[in-house]
C-alpha positions as protocol buffer text, in pm:
chain_id: "A"
residue {
  index: 1
  type: MET
  ca { x: -568 y: -2014 z: 429 }
}
residue {
  index: 2
  type: SER
  ca { x: -636 y: -1765 z: 151 }
}
residue {
  index: 3
  type: MET
  ca { x: -681 y: -1399 z: 247 }
}
residue {
  index: 4
  type: VAL
  ca { x: -978 y: -1239 z: 73 }
}
residue {
  index: 5
  type: PHE
  ca { x: -964 y: -899 z: -97 }
}
residue {
  index: 6
  type: GLU
  ca { x: -1288 y: -750 z: -233 }
}
residue {
  index: 7
  type: THR
  ca { x: -1359 y: -418 z: -402 }
}
residue {
  index: 8
  type: VAL
  ca { x: -1680 y: -223 z: -456 }
}
residue {
  index: 9
  type: SER
  ca { x: -1647 y: 15 z: -749 }
}
residue {
  index: 10
  type: VAL
  ca { x: -1825 y: 161 z: -1050 }
}
residue {
  index: 11
  type: PHE
  ca { x: -1532 y: 34 z: -1261 }
}
residue {
  index: 12
  type: PRO
  ca { x: -1472 y: -320 z: -1131 }
}
residue {
  index: 13
  type: GLY
  ca { x: -1296 y: -426 z: -1451 }
}
residue {
  index: 14
  type: VAL
  ca { x: -988 y: -213 z: -1385 }
}
residue {
  index: 15
  type: PHE
  ca { x: -854 y: -454 z: -1123 }
}
residue {
  index: 16
  type: ASP
  ca { x: -819 y: -773 z: -1323 }
}
residue {
  index: 17
  type: ALA
  ca { x: -512 y: -697 z: -1533 }
}
residue {
  index: 18
  type: TYR
  ca { x: -293 y: -584 z: -1245 }
}
residue {
  index: 19
  type: LEU
  ca { x: -404 y: -839 z: -990 }
}
residue {
  index: 20
  type: GLY
  ca { x: -365 y: -1119 z: -1243 }
}
residue {
  index: 21
  type: ALA
  ca { x: 0 y: -1041 z: -1313 }
}
residue {
  index: 22
  type: SER
  ca { x: 334 y: -1098 z: -1141 }
}
residue {
  index: 23
  type: ILE
  ca { x: 333 y: -1150 z: -763 }
}
residue {
  index: 24
  type: MET
  ca { x: -40 y: -1079 z: -731 }
}
residue {
  index: 25
  type: GLY
  ca { x: -126 y: -1334 z: -997 }
}
residue {
  index: 26
  type: ARG
  ca { x: 104 y: -1596 z: -849 }
}
residue {
  index: 27
  type: ALA
  ca { x: -41 y: -1540 z: -502 }
}
residue {
  index: 28
  type: GLN
  ca { x: -388 y: -1595 z: -641 }
}
residue {
  index: 29
  type: LYS
  ca { x: -289 y: -1915 z: -824 }
}
residue {
  index: 30
  type: ALA
  ca { x: -117 y: -2046 z: -512 }
}
residue {
  index: 31
  type: GLY
  ca { x: -428 y: -1988 z: -302 }
}
residue {
  index: 32
  type: ILE
  ca { x: -257 y: -1725 z: -88 }
}
residue {
  index: 33
  type: ALA
  ca { x: -494 y: -1445 z: -193 }
}
residue {
  index: 34
  type: THR
  ca { x: -848 y: -1440 z: -332 }
}
residue {
  index: 35
  type: PHE
  ca { x: -970 y: -1136 z: -529 }
}
residue {
  index: 36
  type: ALA
  ca { x: -1333 y: -1045 z: -599 }
}
residue {
  index: 37
  type: HIS
  ca { x: -1471 y: -725 z: -753 }
}
residue {
  index: 38
  type: HIS
  ca { x: -1826 y: -593 z: -728 }
}
residue {
  index: 39
  type: ASP
  ca { x: -2004 y: -340 z: -949 }
}
residue {
  index: 40
  type: LEU
  ca { x: -2167 y: -74 z: -730 }
}
residue {
  index: 41
  type: ARG
  ca { x: -2432 y: -20 z: -996 }
}
residue {
  index: 42
  type: ASP
  ca { x: -2572 y: -366 z: -916 }
}
residue {
  index: 43
  type: TRP
  ca { x: -2718 y: -207 z: -603 }
}
residue {
  index: 44
  type: THR
  ca { x: -2910 y: 69 z: -781 }
}
residue {
  index: 45
  type: HIS
  ca { x: -3285 y: 57 z: -847 }
}
residue {
  index: 46
  type: ASP
  ca { x: -3346 y: 283 z: -1146 }
}
residue {
  index: 47
  type: ARG
  ca { x: -3309 y: 204 z: -1514 }
}
residue {
  index: 48
  type: HIS
  ca { x: -3010 y: 438 z: -1549 }
}
residue {
  index: 49
  type: ARG
  ca { x: -2827 y: 262 z: -1260 }
}
residue {
  index: 50
  type: THR
  ca { x: -2753 y: 599 z: -1099 }
}
residue {
  index: 51
  type: VAL
  ca { x: -2493 y: 614 z: -823 }
}
residue {
  index: 52
  type: ASP
  ca { x: -2448 y: 992 z: -792 }
}
residue {
  index: 53
  type: ASP
  ca { x: -2650 y: 1308 z: -728 }
}
residue {
  index: 54
  type: ALA
  ca { x: -2601 y: 1682 z: -676 }
}
residue {
  index: 55
  type: PRO
  ca { x: -2478 y: 1793 z: -332 }
}
residue {
  index: 56
  type: PHE
  ca { x: -2709 y: 1974 z: -91 }
}
residue {
  index: 57
  type: GLY
  ca { x: -2611 y: 2338 z: -61 }
}
residue {
  index: 58
  type: GLY
  ca { x: -2475 y: 2352 z: -414 }
}
residue {
  index: 59
  type: GLY
  ca { x: -2120 y: 2318 z: -534 }
}
residue {
  index: 60
  type: GLN
  ca { x: -1918 y: 2167 z: -814 }
}
residue {
  index: 61
  type: GLY
  ca { x: -1962 y: 1812 z: -935 }
}
residue {
  index: 62
  type: MET
  ca { x: -2167 y: 1520 z: -813 }
}
residue {
  index: 63
  type: LEU
  ca { x: -2153 y: 1309 z: -497 }
}
residue {
  index: 64
  type: MET
  ca { x: -2195 y: 934 z: -467 }
}
residue {
  index: 65
  type: LYS
  ca { x: -2531 y: 852 z: -311 }
}
residue {
  index: 66
  type: PRO
  ca { x: -2544 y: 669 z: 22 }
}
residue {
  index: 67
  type: ALA
  ca { x: -2811 y: 408 z: -58 }
}
residue {
  index: 68
  type: PRO
  ca { x: -2617 y: 200 z: -317 }
}
residue {
  index: 69
  type: ILE
  ca { x: -2301 y: 210 z: -104 }
}
residue {
  index: 70
  type: PHE
  ca { x: -2479 y: 101 z: 215 }
}
residue {
  index: 71
  type: GLU
  ca { x: -2662 y: -180 z: 37 }
}
residue {
  index: 72
  type: ALA
  ca { x: -2349 y: -297 z: -143 }
}
residue {
  index: 73
  type: VAL
  ca { x: -2129 y: -302 z: 166 }
}
residue {
  index: 74
  type: GLU
  ca { x: -2391 y: -476 z: 377 }
}
residue {
  index: 75
  type: ASP
  ca { x: -2452 y: -744 z: 113 }
}
residue {
  index: 76
  type: VAL
  ca { x: -2084 y: -798 z: 33 }
}
residue {
  index: 77
  type: VAL
  ca { x: -1987 y: -826 z: 400 }
}
residue {
  index: 78
  type: ALA
  ca { x: -2267 y: -1078 z: 461 }
}
residue {
  index: 79
  type: SER
  ca { x: -2182 y: -1286 z: 151 }
}
residue {
  index: 80
  type: ARG
  ca { x: -1885 y: -1473 z: 301 }
}
residue {
  index: 81
  type: PRO
  ca { x: -1814 y: -1630 z: 641 }
}
residue {
  index: 82
  type: GLU
  ca { x: -1479 y: -1455 z: 695 }
}
residue {
  index: 83
  type: LYS
  ca { x: -1486 y: -1146 z: 914 }
}
residue {
  index: 84
  type: ALA
  ca { x: -1451 y: -842 z: 689 }
}
residue {
  index: 85
  type: ARG
  ca { x: -1262 y: -520 z: 755 }
}
residue {
  index: 86
  type: VAL
  ca { x: -1409 y: -236 z: 546 }
}
residue {
  index: 87
  type: MET
  ca { x: -1199 y: 53 z: 427 }
}
residue {
  index: 88
  type: PHE
  ca { x: -1256 y: 378 z: 244 }
}
residue {
  index: 89
  type: PHE
  ca { x: -1017 y: 642 z: 110 }
}
residue {
  index: 90
  type: SER
  ca { x: -1032 y: 1013 z: 182 }
}
residue {
  index: 91
  type: PRO
  ca { x: -796 y: 1313 z: 212 }
}
residue {
  index: 92
  type: VAL
  ca { x: -893 y: 1330 z: 579 }
}
residue {
  index: 93
  type: GLY
  ca { x: -798 y: 967 z: 640 }
}
residue {
  index: 94
  type: GLU
  ca { x: -506 y: 813 z: 830 }
}
residue {
  index: 95
  type: PRO
  ca { x: -182 y: 840 z: 629 }
}
residue {
  index: 96
  type: TYR
  ca { x: -117 y: 496 z: 482 }
}
residue {
  index: 97
  type: THR
  ca { x: 219 y: 350 z: 582 }
}
residue {
  index: 98
  type: GLN
  ca { x: 400 y: 17 z: 590 }
}
residue {
  index: 99
  type: ARG
  ca { x: 279 y: -23 z: 948 }
}
residue {
  index: 100
  type: CYS
  ca { x: -78 y: -5 z: 820 }
}
residue {
  index: 101
  type: ALA
  ca { x: 2 y: -274 z: 564 }
}
residue {
  index: 102
  type: GLU
  ca { x: 147 y: -498 z: 835 }
}
residue {
  index: 103
  type: ARG
  ca { x: -163 y: -450 z: 1046 }
}
residue {
  index: 104
  type: LEU
  ca { x: -397 y: -529 z: 758 }
}
residue {
  index: 105
  type: ALA
  ca { x: -200 y: -841 z: 665 }
}
residue {
  index: 106
  type: GLU
  ca { x: -320 y: -994 z: 993 }
}
residue {
  index: 107
  type: GLU
  ca { x: -684 y: -975 z: 880 }
}
residue {
  index: 108
  type: GLU
  ca { x: -888 y: -1252 z: 713 }
}
residue {
  index: 109
  type: ARG
  ca { x: -1071 y: -1034 z: 464 }
}
residue {
  index: 110
  type: LEU
  ca { x: -1051 y: -676 z: 338 }
}
residue {
  index: 111
  type: VAL
  ca { x: -1330 y: -491 z: 156 }
}
residue {
  index: 112
  type: PHE
  ca { x: -1238 y: -170 z: -29 }
}
residue {
  index: 113
  type: VAL
  ca { x: -1503 y: 87 z: -120 }
}
residue {
  index: 114
  type: CYS
  ca { x: -1380 y: 303 z: -408 }
}
residue {
  index: 115
  type: GLY
  ca { x: -1510 y: 657 z: -440 }
}
residue {
  index: 116
  type: ARG
  ca { x: -1553 y: 856 z: -761 }
}
residue {
  index: 117
  type: TYR
  ca { x: -1669 y: 1199 z: -876 }
}
residue {
  index: 118
  type: GLU
  ca { x: -1641 y: 1470 z: -608 }
}
residue {
  index: 119
  type: GLY
  ca { x: -1652 y: 1212 z: -332 }
}
residue {
  index: 120
  type: MET
  ca { x: -1932 y: 1043 z: -144 }
}
residue {
  index: 121
  type: ASP
  ca { x: -2206 y: 1133 z: 99 }
}
residue {
  index: 122
  type: GLU
  ca { x: -2044 y: 1177 z: 441 }
}
residue {
  index: 123
  type: ARG
  ca { x: -2276 y: 923 z: 597 }
}
residue {
  index: 124
  type: CYS
  ca { x: -2109 y: 645 z: 398 }
}
residue {
  index: 125
  type: TYR
  ca { x: -1800 y: 669 z: 615 }
}
residue {
  index: 126
  type: SER
  ca { x: -1997 y: 529 z: 908 }
}
residue {
  index: 127
  type: LEU
  ca { x: -1951 y: 191 z: 737 }
}
residue {
  index: 128
  type: ALA
  ca { x: -1572 y: 209 z: 750 }
}
residue {
  index: 129
  type: ASP
  ca { x: -1339 y: 31 z: 986 }
}
residue {
  index: 130
  type: ASP
  ca { x: -1052 y: 231 z: 838 }
}
residue {
  index: 131
  type: VAL
  ca { x: -1028 y: 547 z: 629 }
}
residue {
  index: 132
  type: PHE
  ca { x: -690 y: 593 z: 463 }
}
residue {
  index: 133
  type: SER
  ca { x: -515 y: 869 z: 270 }
}
residue {
  index: 134
  type: LEU
  ca { x: -229 y: 775 z: 36 }
}
residue {
  index: 135
  type: GLY
  ca { x: -93 y: 1128 z: 24 }
}
residue {
  index: 136
  type: ASP
  ca { x: -166 y: 1496 z: -24 }
}
residue {
  index: 137
  type: TYR
  ca { x: -290 y: 1474 z: -381 }
}
residue {
  index: 138
  type: VAL
  ca { x: -615 y: 1399 z: -563 }
}
residue {
  index: 139
  type: LEU
  ca { x: -693 y: 1087 z: -767 }
}
residue {
  index: 140
  type: THR
  ca { x: -980 y: 1038 z: -1010 }
}
residue {
  index: 141
  type: GLY
  ca { x: -1110 y: 744 z: -810 }
}
residue {
  index: 142
  type: GLY
  ca { x: -1037 y: 506 z: -528 }
}
residue {
  index: 143
  type: GLU
  ca { x: -945 y: 213 z: -753 }
}
residue {
  index: 144
  type: LEU
  ca { x: -578 y: 304 z: -774 }
}
residue {
  index: 145
  type: ALA
  ca { x: -562 y: 357 z: -400 }
}
residue {
  index: 146
  type: ALA
  ca { x: -719 y: 15 z: -342 }
}
residue {
  index: 147
  type: LEU
  ca { x: -464 y: -147 z: -574 }
}
residue {
  index: 148
  type: VAL
  ca { x: -179 y: 17 z: -384 }
}
residue {
  index: 149
  type: VAL
  ca { x: -306 y: -116 z: -52 }
}
residue {
  index: 150
  type: ILE
  ca { x: -382 y: -463 z: -190 }
}
residue {
  index: 151
  type: ASP
  ca { x: -33 y: -488 z: -342 }
}
residue {
  index: 152
  type: SER
  ca { x: 137 y: -375 z: -20 }
}
residue {
  index: 153
  type: VAL
  ca { x: -59 y: -628 z: 187 }
}
residue {
  index: 154
  type: VAL
  ca { x: -36 y: -930 z: -44 }
}
residue {
  index: 155
  type: ARG
  ca { x: 343 y: -915 z: -58 }
}
residue {
  index: 156
  type: LEU
  ca { x: 349 y: -951 z: 323 }
}
residue {
  index: 157
  type: LEU
  ca { x: 149 y: -1276 z: 319 }
}
residue {
  index: 158
  type: PRO
  ca { x: 352 y: -1593 z: 386 }
}
residue {
  index: 159
  type: GLY
  ca { x: 459 y: -1749 z: 56 }
}
residue {
  index: 160
  type: ALA
  ca { x: 368 y: -1452 z: -164 }
}
residue {
  index: 161
  type: LEU
  ca { x: 733 y: -1361 z: -226 }
}
residue {
  index: 162
  type: GLY
  ca { x: 977 y: -1626 z: -344 }
}
residue {
  index: 163
  type: ASP
  ca { x: 1236 y: -1528 z: -83 }
}
residue {
  index: 164
  type: SER
  ca { x: 1093 y: -1527 z: 268 }
}
residue {
  index: 165
  type: MET
  ca { x: 1333 y: -1246 z: 366 }
}
residue {
  index: 166
  type: SER
  ca { x: 1242 y: -1016 z: 76 }
}
residue {
  index: 167
  type: ALA
  ca { x: 971 y: -830 z: 266 }
}
residue {
  index: 168
  type: VAL
  ca { x: 1195 y: -801 z: 572 }
}
residue {
  index: 169
  type: ASP
  ca { x: 1479 y: -637 z: 378 }
}
residue {
  index: 170
  type: GLU
  ca { x: 1265 y: -378 z: 201 }
}
residue {
  index: 171
  type: SER
  ca { x: 1237 y: -11 z: 287 }
}
residue {
  index: 172
  type: PHE
  ca { x: 1037 y: 80 z: 600 }
}
residue {
  index: 173
  type: SER
  ca { x: 1023 y: -276 z: 732 }
}
residue {
  index: 174
  type: PRO
  ca { x: 1097 y: -373 z: 1002 }
}
residue {
  index: 175
  type: SER
  ca { x: 1379 y: -137 z: 1110 }
}
residue {
  index: 176
  type: GLY
  ca { x: 1214 y: 177 z: 975 }
}
residue {
  index: 177
  type: LEU
  ca { x: 1507 y: 255 z: 743 }
}
residue {
  index: 178
  type: LEU
  ca { x: 1514 y: 285 z: 368 }
}
residue {
  index: 179
  type: GLU
  ca { x: 1661 y: -16 z: 190 }
}
residue {
  index: 180
  type: TYR
  ca { x: 2034 y: -19 z: 119 }
}
residue {
  index: 181
  type: ALA
  ca { x: 2163 y: 48 z: -234 }
}
residue {
  index: 182
  type: GLN
  ca { x: 2184 y: -254 z: -463 }
}
residue {
  index: 183
  type: TYR
  ca { x: 2390 y: -329 z: -774 }
}
residue {
  index: 184
  type: THR
  ca { x: 2418 y: -595 z: -1045 }
}
residue {
  index: 185
  type: ARG
  ca { x: 2654 y: -665 z: -1338 }
}
residue {
  index: 186
  type: PRO
  ca { x: 2862 y: -504 z: -1476 }
}
residue {
  index: 187
  type: ALA
  ca { x: 3081 y: -406 z: -1181 }
}
residue {
  index: 188
  type: SER
  ca { x: 3182 y: -87 z: -1363 }
}
residue {
  index: 189
  type: PHE
  ca { x: 2938 y: 108 z: -1580 }
}
residue {
  index: 190
  type: ARG
  ca { x: 3005 y: 447 z: -1738 }
}
residue {
  index: 191
  type: GLY
  ca { x: 3262 y: 533 z: -1477 }
}
residue {
  index: 192
  type: MET
  ca { x: 3045 y: 427 z: -1186 }
}
residue {
  index: 193
  type: ASP
  ca { x: 3184 y: 138 z: -984 }
}
residue {
  index: 194
  type: VAL
  ca { x: 3014 y: -104 z: -750 }
}
residue {
  index: 195
  type: PRO
  ca { x: 3151 y: -67 z: -392 }
}
residue {
  index: 196
  type: GLU
  ca { x: 3442 y: -308 z: -348 }
}
residue {
  index: 197
  type: VAL
  ca { x: 3296 y: -465 z: -35 }
}
residue {
  index: 198
  type: LEU
  ca { x: 3007 y: -608 z: -237 }
}
residue {
  index: 199
  type: LEU
  ca { x: 3255 y: -793 z: -458 }
}
residue {
  index: 200
  type: SER
  ca { x: 3456 y: -930 z: -164 }
}
residue {
  index: 201
  type: GLY
  ca { x: 3252 y: -1240 z: -90 }
}
residue {
  index: 202
  type: ASP
  ca { x: 3276 y: -1160 z: 282 }
}
residue {
  index: 203
  type: HIS
  ca { x: 2912 y: -1185 z: 395 }
}
residue {
  index: 204
  type: ALA
  ca { x: 2972 y: -1027 z: 734 }
}
residue {
  index: 205
  type: LYS
  ca { x: 3133 y: -722 z: 577 }
}
residue {
  index: 206
  type: VAL
  ca { x: 2856 y: -704 z: 316 }
}
residue {
  index: 207
  type: ASP
  ca { x: 2589 y: -712 z: 588 }
}
residue {
  index: 208
  type: ALA
  ca { x: 2769 y: -441 z: 787 }
}
residue {
  index: 209
  type: TRP
  ca { x: 2801 y: -222 z: 475 }
}
residue {
  index: 210
  type: ARG
  ca { x: 2434 y: -267 z: 389 }
}
residue {
  index: 211
  type: ARG
  ca { x: 2322 y: -168 z: 736 }
}
residue {
  index: 212
  type: LYS
  ca { x: 2542 y: 141 z: 734 }
}
residue {
  index: 213
  type: ASN
  ca { x: 2435 y: 230 z: 382 }
}
residue {
  index: 214
  type: ALA
  ca { x: 2068 y: 202 z: 480 }
}
residue {
  index: 215
  type: ILE
  ca { x: 2128 y: 459 z: 753 }
}
residue {
  index: 216
  type: VAL
  ca { x: 2313 y: 687 z: 508 }
}
residue {
  index: 217
  type: ARG
  ca { x: 2038 y: 664 z: 245 }
}
residue {
  index: 218
  type: THR
  ca { x: 1771 y: 733 z: 505 }
}
residue {
  index: 219
  type: ALA
  ca { x: 1962 y: 1038 z: 629 }
}
residue {
  index: 220
  type: GLU
  ca { x: 1992 y: 1165 z: 273 }
}
residue {
  index: 221
  type: TRP
  ca { x: 1644 y: 1095 z: 142 }
}
residue {
  index: 222
  type: ARG
  ca { x: 1410 y: 1059 z: 440 }
}
residue {
  index: 223
  type: PRO
  ca { x: 1574 y: 1203 z: 754 }
}
residue {
  index: 224
  type: ASP
  ca { x: 1231 y: 1220 z: 918 }
}
residue {
  index: 225
  type: LEU
  ca { x: 1235 y: 839 z: 947 }
}
residue {
  index: 226
  type: LEU
  ca { x: 1545 y: 827 z: 1164 }
}
residue {
  index: 227
  type: ALA
  ca { x: 1370 y: 953 z: 1476 }
}
residue {
  index: 228
  type: SER
  ca { x: 1165 y: 631 z: 1500 }
}
residue {
  index: 229
  type: ALA
  ca { x: 1409 y: 389 z: 1334 }
}
residue {
  index: 230
  type: GLU
  ca { x: 1536 y: 89 z: 1530 }
}
residue {
  index: 231
  type: LEU
  ca { x: 1903 y: 181 z: 1589 }
}
residue {
  index: 232
  type: ASP
  ca { x: 2151 y: 80 z: 1855 }
}
residue {
  index: 233
  type: ASP
  ca { x: 2352 y: 348 z: 2038 }
}
residue {
  index: 234
  type: GLY
  ca { x: 2641 y: 340 z: 1789 }
}
residue {
  index: 235
  type: GLU
  ca { x: 2408 y: 360 z: 1491 }
}
residue {
  index: 236
  type: ARG
  ca { x: 2214 y: 645 z: 1650 }
}
residue {
  index: 237
  type: ALA
  ca { x: 2536 y: 841 z: 1701 }
}
residue {
  index: 238
  type: PHE
  ca { x: 2636 y: 771 z: 1339 }
}
residue {
  index: 239
  type: ALA
  ca { x: 2295 y: 887 z: 1214 }
}
residue {
  index: 240
  type: ASP
  ca { x: 2310 y: 1203 z: 1426 }
}
residue {
  index: 241
  type: GLY
  ca { x: 2652 y: 1277 z: 1281 }
}
residue {
  index: 242
  type: LEU
  ca { x: 2518 y: 1243 z: 928 }
}
residue {
  index: 243
  type: LEU
  ca { x: 2230 y: 1478 z: 1000 }
}
residue {
  index: 244
  type: ASN
  ca { x: 2466 y: 1738 z: 1147 }
}
residue {
  index: 245
  type: LYS
  ca { x: 2724 y: 1705 z: 871 }
}
residue {
  index: 246
  type: GLU
  ca { x: 2741 y: 1988 z: 621 }
}
residue {
  index: 247
  type: GLY
  ca { x: 2743 y: 1895 z: 255 }
}
residue {
  index: 248
  type: GLY
  ca { x: 2528 y: 1582 z: 284 }
}
residue {
  index: 249
  type: CYS
  ca { x: 2605 y: 1211 z: 325 }
}
residue {
  index: 250
  type: SER
  ca { x: 2779 y: 956 z: 106 }
}
residue {
  index: 251
  type: LEU
  ca { x: 2885 y: 593 z: 130 }
}
């Protein structure tokens, strides 16, 4: 069954190129994902198709008006039989993580409402099932944020990736560690050599090295992840040793 992804935006055309390429495009052709994009201005009722207005109380910039957003979301949600989960983006939202992506991948249908300008009327958020923040920075609009979430969810859908284990081996999922370092030909490049174990052909040793390397890389780059990572007692002791070691980690 195809999972449905829909966007409501004042720039609906920005989605087509990305979602038609690579893994997203293949998922669409295979019937794994369905994408639809709606122009918010279609729910305006003046000749200028106005979606914004000045904020009460004054201030910089313009805010998106509630009426077009409410009408658009209500109509879009009612337009298909699948149960829709509606999401907005805001600096005050839940930090978006791989766990969020895994949760969303269990849904039938996702509807993304993309803000612009200085934001939207606060009452619009009453429509949301989820409000996410991608990080402590400001984007021009919600379209990029929607693309990030769509990409992260589609790749989790069965059949979207050629190798069924690809999503399992990636950073943050499911062990909570960063992904191990990877190499390709040549084995030696500008004085930098591929670890010998990866050339050994011994799959058990390769797997053991990769697991250990994932812990090392996480300790180096994202030590905050280790507290909640899935580690056995030996791995936890190894990770604690890396964190307490002066001069950093290497493997």
